[in-house]
Amino acid sequence: MGDADESAEKAQQIRDKARQLDERARRTEDPGERERLQERARRLRERGDRKSEAEDTRGRPRPM
């Protein structure tokens, strides 16, 4: 597996984890925990997006 494939896989794992955190936030009844989970998910999504953008600058086509 090449570096680009590994980076794309890692970015997808980060986005998947963010979705899991969003789900947990929706299910929790504790407002503080909900906010904490939502913030963590937001940071992970941004990290995944940055990894995807880094891939795009290496000549890979952007997914539609």
mmCIF file of C-alpha atoms in Angstrom, residues 10-53:
data_model
loop_
_atom_site.group_PDB
_atom_site.id
_atom_site.type_symbol
_atom_site.label_atom_id
_atom_site.label_comp_id
_atom_site.label_asym_id
_atom_site.label_seq_id
_atom_site.Cartn_x
_atom_site.Cartn_y
_atom_site.Cartn_z
ATOM 1 C CA LYS A 10 -6.320 7.240 7.888
ATOM 2 C CA ALA A 11 -8.460 10.224 6.863
ATOM 3 C CA GLN A 12 -11.444 7.893 6.442
ATOM 4 C CA GLN A 13 -10.824 6.340 9.869
ATOM 5 C CA ILE A 14 -10.766 9.815 11.406
ATOM 6 C CA ARG A 15 -14.076 10.723 9.730
ATOM 7 C CA ASP A 16 -15.613 7.416 10.887
ATOM 8 C CA LYS A 17 -14.549 8.109 14.470
ATOM 9 C CA ALA A 18 -16.083 11.596 14.252
ATOM 10 C CA ARG A 19 -19.387 10.046 13.124
ATOM 11 C CA GLN A 20 -19.265 7.634 16.073
ATOM 12 C CA LEU A 21 -18.714 10.517 18.475
ATOM 13 C CA ASP A 22 -21.633 12.427 16.940
ATOM 14 C CA GLU A 23 -23.845 9.376 17.477
ATOM 15 C CA ARG A 24 -22.752 9.092 21.109
ATOM 16 C CA ALA A 25 -23.438 12.809 21.578
ATOM 17 C CA ARG A 26 -26.973 12.380 20.223
ATOM 18 C CA ARG A 27 -27.657 9.487 22.598
ATOM 19 C CA THR A 28 -26.308 11.004 25.805
ATOM 20 C CA GLU A 29 -28.594 12.882 28.162
ATOM 21 C CA ASP A 30 -25.757 14.779 29.869
ATOM 22 C CA PRO A 31 -25.475 18.229 28.235
ATOM 23 C CA GLY A 32 -21.824 18.613 29.263
ATOM 24 C CA GLU A 33 -20.894 15.230 27.824
ATOM 25 C CA ARG A 34 -22.870 16.001 24.652
ATOM 26 C CA GLU A 35 -20.971 19.251 24.167
ATOM 27 C CA ARG A 36 -17.617 17.553 24.833
ATOM 28 C CA LEU A 37 -18.346 14.777 22.324
ATOM 29 C CA GLN A 38 -19.592 17.211 19.688
ATOM 30 C CA GLU A 39 -16.475 19.350 20.064
ATOM 31 C CA ARG A 40 -14.209 16.314 19.805
ATOM 32 C CA ALA A 41 -16.082 15.146 16.696
ATOM 33 C CA ARG A 42 -15.735 18.614 15.140
ATOM 34 C CA ARG A 43 -11.973 18.630 15.732
ATOM 35 C CA LEU A 44 -11.639 15.138 14.262
ATOM 36 C CA ARG A 45 -13.651 16.112 11.168
ATOM 37 C CA GLU A 46 -11.367 19.091 10.646
ATOM 38 C CA ARG A 47 -8.323 16.836 11.012
ATOM 39 C CA GLY A 48 -9.770 14.365 8.507
ATOM 40 C CA ASP A 49 -10.522 17.201 6.108
ATOM 41 C CA ARG A 50 -6.957 18.495 6.385
ATOM 42 C CA LYS A 51 -5.615 15.014 5.615
ATOM 43 C CA SER A 52 -7.904 14.801 2.582
ATOM 44 C CA GLU A 53 -6.820 18.234 1.379
#
